[in-house]
């Protein structure tokens, strides 16, 4: 087991983020769960009931890019000792029929919203968290990217692909800059994982047939990879990306 540390997980009310927070708590870490959904309170409470330490913060992370003072003050108060930052909150707009957008149909407003949540928010949170990590000379930044950040996916859209490819580029750059401070920066690149993002229609079933493992992944499997990257054992891994995709891209 790793040393007990404070882990901040964004988008932790549901889906991958919730399971990542649960797994980090099970590893003995104190977790701070951030989400714009009030359901984050239940997620934190479930962790507390399991005997671990968890705090919930309801906040719209988009405000970090526009009007950050309030949220930064709350983060400073609740999680100034963040040693492990998991940038998980993200969005993947789909049409009313739960299909991906052709790039010609993506309006600039949607493009900018996706880039802001999936790429600008992780950048701003990394800036915030790295200051304390540098002081303590230890840190882990883990960015939840996607298979779509590395290769074409017919199930995805250009705005999402651009944001996740950008996140993977940023991961490498930060890894280089923060390495001398004993801070590692890595990405996790899931393929198809069952979560609220993918529910609706037959999206999961349709794409599963194209995956060598012939199943979709689980949020728990992503949580396990994040827990490893957050551990002391992963101290010599930085600037990389763990593929969790059942062989859909290799
Ligand atoms: N599910 C997959 O198949 C899959 C595959 C590859 C990558 N990912 C990535 O994993 C991450 C989590 O995906 P998921 O499937 O669990 O998504 P999800 O939509 O099920 O959950 C995302 C969470 O983020 C929160 N959130 C959204 N906007 C927010 C904001 N502005 N401020 C605060 N919280 C906000 C939501 O309330 C929600 O709880 C995302 O970055 C996603 O791109 C998911």
mmCIF file of N, CA, C and O in Angstrom, residues 126 130 133-134 139-143 166-187 229 234-241:
data_model
loop_
_atom_site.group_PDB
_atom_site.id
_atom_site.type_symbol
_atom_site.label_atom_id
_atom_site.label_comp_id
_atom_site.label_asym_id
_atom_site.label_seq_id
_atom_site.Cartn_x
_atom_site.Cartn_y
_atom_site.Cartn_z
ATOM 1 N N UNK A 126 -4.108 21.533 -13.076
ATOM 2 C CA UNK A 126 -2.710 21.096 -12.947
ATOM 3 C C UNK A 126 -1.854 22.261 -12.443
ATOM 4 O O UNK A 126 -0.993 22.090 -11.574
ATOM 5 N N UNK A 130 0.007 21.812 -8.990
ATOM 6 C CA UNK A 130 1.468 21.652 -9.099
ATOM 7 C C UNK A 130 2.205 22.553 -8.116
ATOM 8 O O UNK A 130 3.296 22.193 -7.651
ATOM 9 N N UNK A 133 2.410 20.629 -4.949
ATOM 10 C CA UNK A 133 3.223 19.422 -5.183
ATOM 11 C C UNK A 133 4.711 19.780 -5.246
ATOM 12 O O UNK A 133 5.563 19.065 -4.724
ATOM 13 N N UNK A 134 5.011 20.908 -5.893
ATOM 14 C CA UNK A 134 6.419 21.344 -5.986
ATOM 15 C C UNK A 134 6.978 21.645 -4.605
ATOM 16 O O UNK A 134 8.116 21.286 -4.307
ATOM 17 N N UNK A 139 4.291 14.349 -6.300
ATOM 18 C CA UNK A 139 2.952 14.541 -6.867
ATOM 19 C C UNK A 139 2.648 13.572 -7.982
ATOM 20 O O UNK A 139 3.540 12.945 -8.582
ATOM 21 N N UNK A 140 1.341 13.430 -8.221
ATOM 22 C CA UNK A 140 0.847 12.596 -9.317
ATOM 23 C C UNK A 140 -0.275 13.362 -10.009
ATOM 24 O O UNK A 140 -1.252 13.751 -9.354
ATOM 25 N N UNK A 141 -0.137 13.566 -11.300
ATOM 26 C CA UNK A 141 -1.234 14.149 -12.075
ATOM 27 C C UNK A 141 -1.632 13.092 -13.100
ATOM 28 O O UNK A 141 -0.783 12.595 -13.860
ATOM 29 N N UNK A 142 -2.894 12.721 -13.074
ATOM 30 C CA UNK A 142 -3.368 11.650 -13.958
ATOM 31 C C UNK A 142 -4.535 12.200 -14.768
ATOM 32 O O UNK A 142 -5.551 12.637 -14.208
ATOM 33 N N UNK A 143 -4.358 12.217 -16.063
ATOM 34 C CA UNK A 143 -5.370 12.797 -16.960
ATOM 35 C C UNK A 143 -6.137 11.681 -17.664
ATOM 36 O O UNK A 143 -5.537 10.797 -18.290
ATOM 37 N N UNK A 166 -5.108 16.691 -27.343
ATOM 38 C CA UNK A 166 -4.452 17.822 -26.671
ATOM 39 C C UNK A 166 -4.065 17.466 -25.249
ATOM 40 O O UNK A 166 -2.976 17.815 -24.770
ATOM 41 N N UNK A 167 -4.959 16.758 -24.569
ATOM 42 C CA UNK A 167 -4.687 16.369 -23.179
ATOM 43 C C UNK A 167 -3.458 15.447 -23.111
ATOM 44 O O UNK A 167 -2.640 15.545 -22.191
ATOM 45 N N UNK A 168 -3.319 14.586 -24.103
ATOM 46 C CA UNK A 168 -2.174 13.669 -24.102
ATOM 47 C C UNK A 168 -0.881 14.425 -24.419
ATOM 48 O O UNK A 168 0.171 14.138 -23.842
ATOM 49 N N UNK A 169 -0.970 15.415 -25.278
ATOM 50 C CA UNK A 169 0.208 16.252 -25.550
ATOM 51 C C UNK A 169 0.601 17.037 -24.308
ATOM 52 O O UNK A 169 1.790 17.138 -23.951
ATOM 53 N N UNK A 170 -0.393 17.601 -23.640
ATOM 54 C CA UNK A 170 -0.120 18.373 -22.421
ATOM 55 C C UNK A 170 0.496 17.475 -21.348
ATOM 56 O O UNK A 170 1.393 17.885 -20.611
ATOM 57 N N UNK A 171 0.023 16.227 -21.290
ATOM 58 C CA UNK A 171 0.545 15.261 -20.312
ATOM 59 C C UNK A 171 2.056 15.110 -20.471
ATOM 60 O O UNK A 171 2.814 15.186 -19.502
ATOM 61 N N UNK A 172 2.499 14.938 -21.715
ATOM 62 C CA UNK A 172 3.943 14.755 -21.953
ATOM 63 C C UNK A 172 4.726 16.018 -21.592
ATOM 64 O O UNK A 172 5.783 15.953 -20.970
ATOM 65 N N UNK A 173 4.191 17.169 -21.980
ATOM 66 C CA UNK A 173 4.914 18.409 -21.709
ATOM 67 C C UNK A 173 5.051 18.658 -20.206
ATOM 68 O O UNK A 173 6.125 18.994 -19.701
ATOM 69 N N UNK A 174 3.943 18.473 -19.472
ATOM 70 C CA UNK A 174 4.000 18.686 -18.020
ATOM 71 C C UNK A 174 4.924 17.659 -17.368
ATOM 72 O O UNK A 174 5.629 17.972 -16.405
ATOM 73 N N UNK A 175 4.899 16.427 -17.877
ATOM 74 C CA UNK A 175 5.779 15.395 -17.312
ATOM 75 C C UNK A 175 7.237 15.839 -17.409
ATOM 76 O O UNK A 175 8.027 15.675 -16.474
ATOM 77 N N UNK A 176 7.595 16.426 -18.542
ATOM 78 C CA UNK A 176 8.963 16.899 -18.725
ATOM 79 C C UNK A 176 9.309 18.032 -17.770
ATOM 80 O O UNK A 176 10.393 18.073 -17.184
ATOM 81 N N UNK A 177 8.360 18.955 -17.608
ATOM 82 C CA UNK A 177 8.647 20.132 -16.779
ATOM 83 C C UNK A 177 8.608 19.813 -15.286
ATOM 84 O O UNK A 177 9.332 20.417 -14.492
ATOM 85 N N UNK A 178 7.756 18.875 -14.890
ATOM 86 C CA UNK A 178 7.575 18.616 -13.456
ATOM 87 C C UNK A 178 8.418 17.449 -12.946
ATOM 88 O O UNK A 178 8.537 17.248 -11.735
ATOM 89 N N UNK A 179 9.020 16.697 -13.876
ATOM 90 C CA UNK A 179 9.839 15.540 -13.483
ATOM 91 C C UNK A 179 10.888 15.858 -12.422
ATOM 92 O O UNK A 179 11.034 15.106 -11.447
ATOM 93 N N UNK A 180 11.628 16.967 -12.569
ATOM 94 C CA UNK A 180 12.659 17.272 -11.570
ATOM 95 C C UNK A 180 12.104 17.495 -10.161
ATOM 96 O O UNK A 180 12.856 17.497 -9.195
ATOM 97 N N UNK A 181 10.798 17.686 -10.057
ATOM 98 C CA UNK A 181 10.178 17.894 -8.730
ATOM 99 C C UNK A 181 9.538 16.613 -8.190
ATOM 100 O O UNK A 181 8.731 16.669 -7.264
ATOM 101 N N UNK A 182 9.858 15.483 -8.783
ATOM 102 C CA UNK A 182 9.313 14.193 -8.330
ATOM 103 C C UNK A 182 7.795 14.152 -8.489
ATOM 104 O O UNK A 182 7.088 13.532 -7.683
ATOM 105 N N UNK A 183 7.332 14.833 -9.513
ATOM 106 C CA UNK A 183 5.902 14.818 -9.842
ATOM 107 C C UNK A 183 5.773 14.077 -11.167
ATOM 108 O O UNK A 183 6.421 14.454 -12.152
ATOM 109 N N UNK A 184 4.977 13.020 -11.187
ATOM 110 C CA UNK A 184 4.757 12.320 -12.452
ATOM 111 C C UNK A 184 3.429 12.782 -13.057
ATOM 112 O O UNK A 184 2.492 13.139 -12.340
ATOM 113 N N UNK A 185 3.385 12.781 -14.382
ATOM 114 C CA UNK A 185 2.173 13.185 -15.098
ATOM 115 C C UNK A 185 1.919 12.129 -16.164
ATOM 116 O O UNK A 185 2.752 11.909 -17.047
ATOM 117 N N UNK A 186 0.785 11.462 -16.050
ATOM 118 C CA UNK A 186 0.467 10.373 -16.980
ATOM 119 C C UNK A 186 -0.982 10.491 -17.428
ATOM 120 O O UNK A 186 -1.789 11.173 -16.798
ATOM 121 N N UNK A 187 -1.281 9.768 -18.493
ATOM 122 C CA UNK A 187 -2.660 9.711 -18.971
ATOM 123 C C UNK A 187 -3.147 8.266 -18.917
ATOM 124 O O UNK A 187 -2.353 7.319 -18.908
ATOM 125 N N UNK A 229 -1.034 4.192 -11.148
ATOM 126 C CA UNK A 229 -0.254 5.384 -11.518
ATOM 127 C C UNK A 229 -0.068 6.331 -10.334
ATOM 128 O O UNK A 229 0.899 7.083 -10.274
ATOM 129 N N UNK A 234 4.738 3.429 -9.059
ATOM 130 C CA UNK A 234 4.758 3.959 -10.430
ATOM 131 C C UNK A 234 5.636 5.205 -10.549
ATOM 132 O O UNK A 234 5.535 5.950 -11.529
ATOM 133 N N UNK A 235 6.526 5.400 -9.576
ATOM 134 C CA UNK A 235 7.322 6.628 -9.528
ATOM 135 C C UNK A 235 8.244 6.852 -10.718
ATOM 136 O O UNK A 235 8.656 7.977 -10.984
ATOM 137 N N UNK A 236 8.574 5.799 -11.454
ATOM 138 C CA UNK A 236 9.486 5.966 -12.597
ATOM 139 C C UNK A 236 8.726 5.977 -13.923
ATOM 140 O O UNK A 236 9.308 5.916 -14.985
ATOM 141 N N UNK A 237 7.404 6.032 -13.837
ATOM 142 C CA UNK A 237 6.579 6.124 -15.060
ATOM 143 C C UNK A 237 6.069 7.542 -15.181
ATOM 144 O O UNK A 237 5.335 8.018 -14.313
ATOM 145 N N UNK A 238 6.425 8.229 -16.243
ATOM 146 C CA UNK A 238 5.873 9.573 -16.433
ATOM 147 C C UNK A 238 5.811 9.905 -17.920
ATOM 148 O O UNK A 238 6.574 9.367 -18.721
ATOM 149 N N UNK A 239 4.853 10.738 -18.265
ATOM 150 C CA UNK A 239 4.689 11.167 -19.658
ATOM 151 C C UNK A 239 4.096 10.101 -20.547
ATOM 152 O O UNK A 239 4.121 10.195 -21.771
ATOM 153 N N UNK A 240 3.539 9.070 -19.936
ATOM 154 C CA UNK A 240 3.041 7.955 -20.736
ATOM 155 C C UNK A 240 1.520 7.882 -20.666
ATOM 156 O O UNK A 240 0.868 8.698 -20.037
ATOM 157 N N UNK A 241 0.997 6.876 -21.322
ATOM 158 C CA UNK A 241 -0.445 6.698 -21.353
ATOM 159 C C UNK A 241 -0.759 5.214 -21.271
ATOM 160 O O UNK A 241 -0.135 4.417 -21.973
#
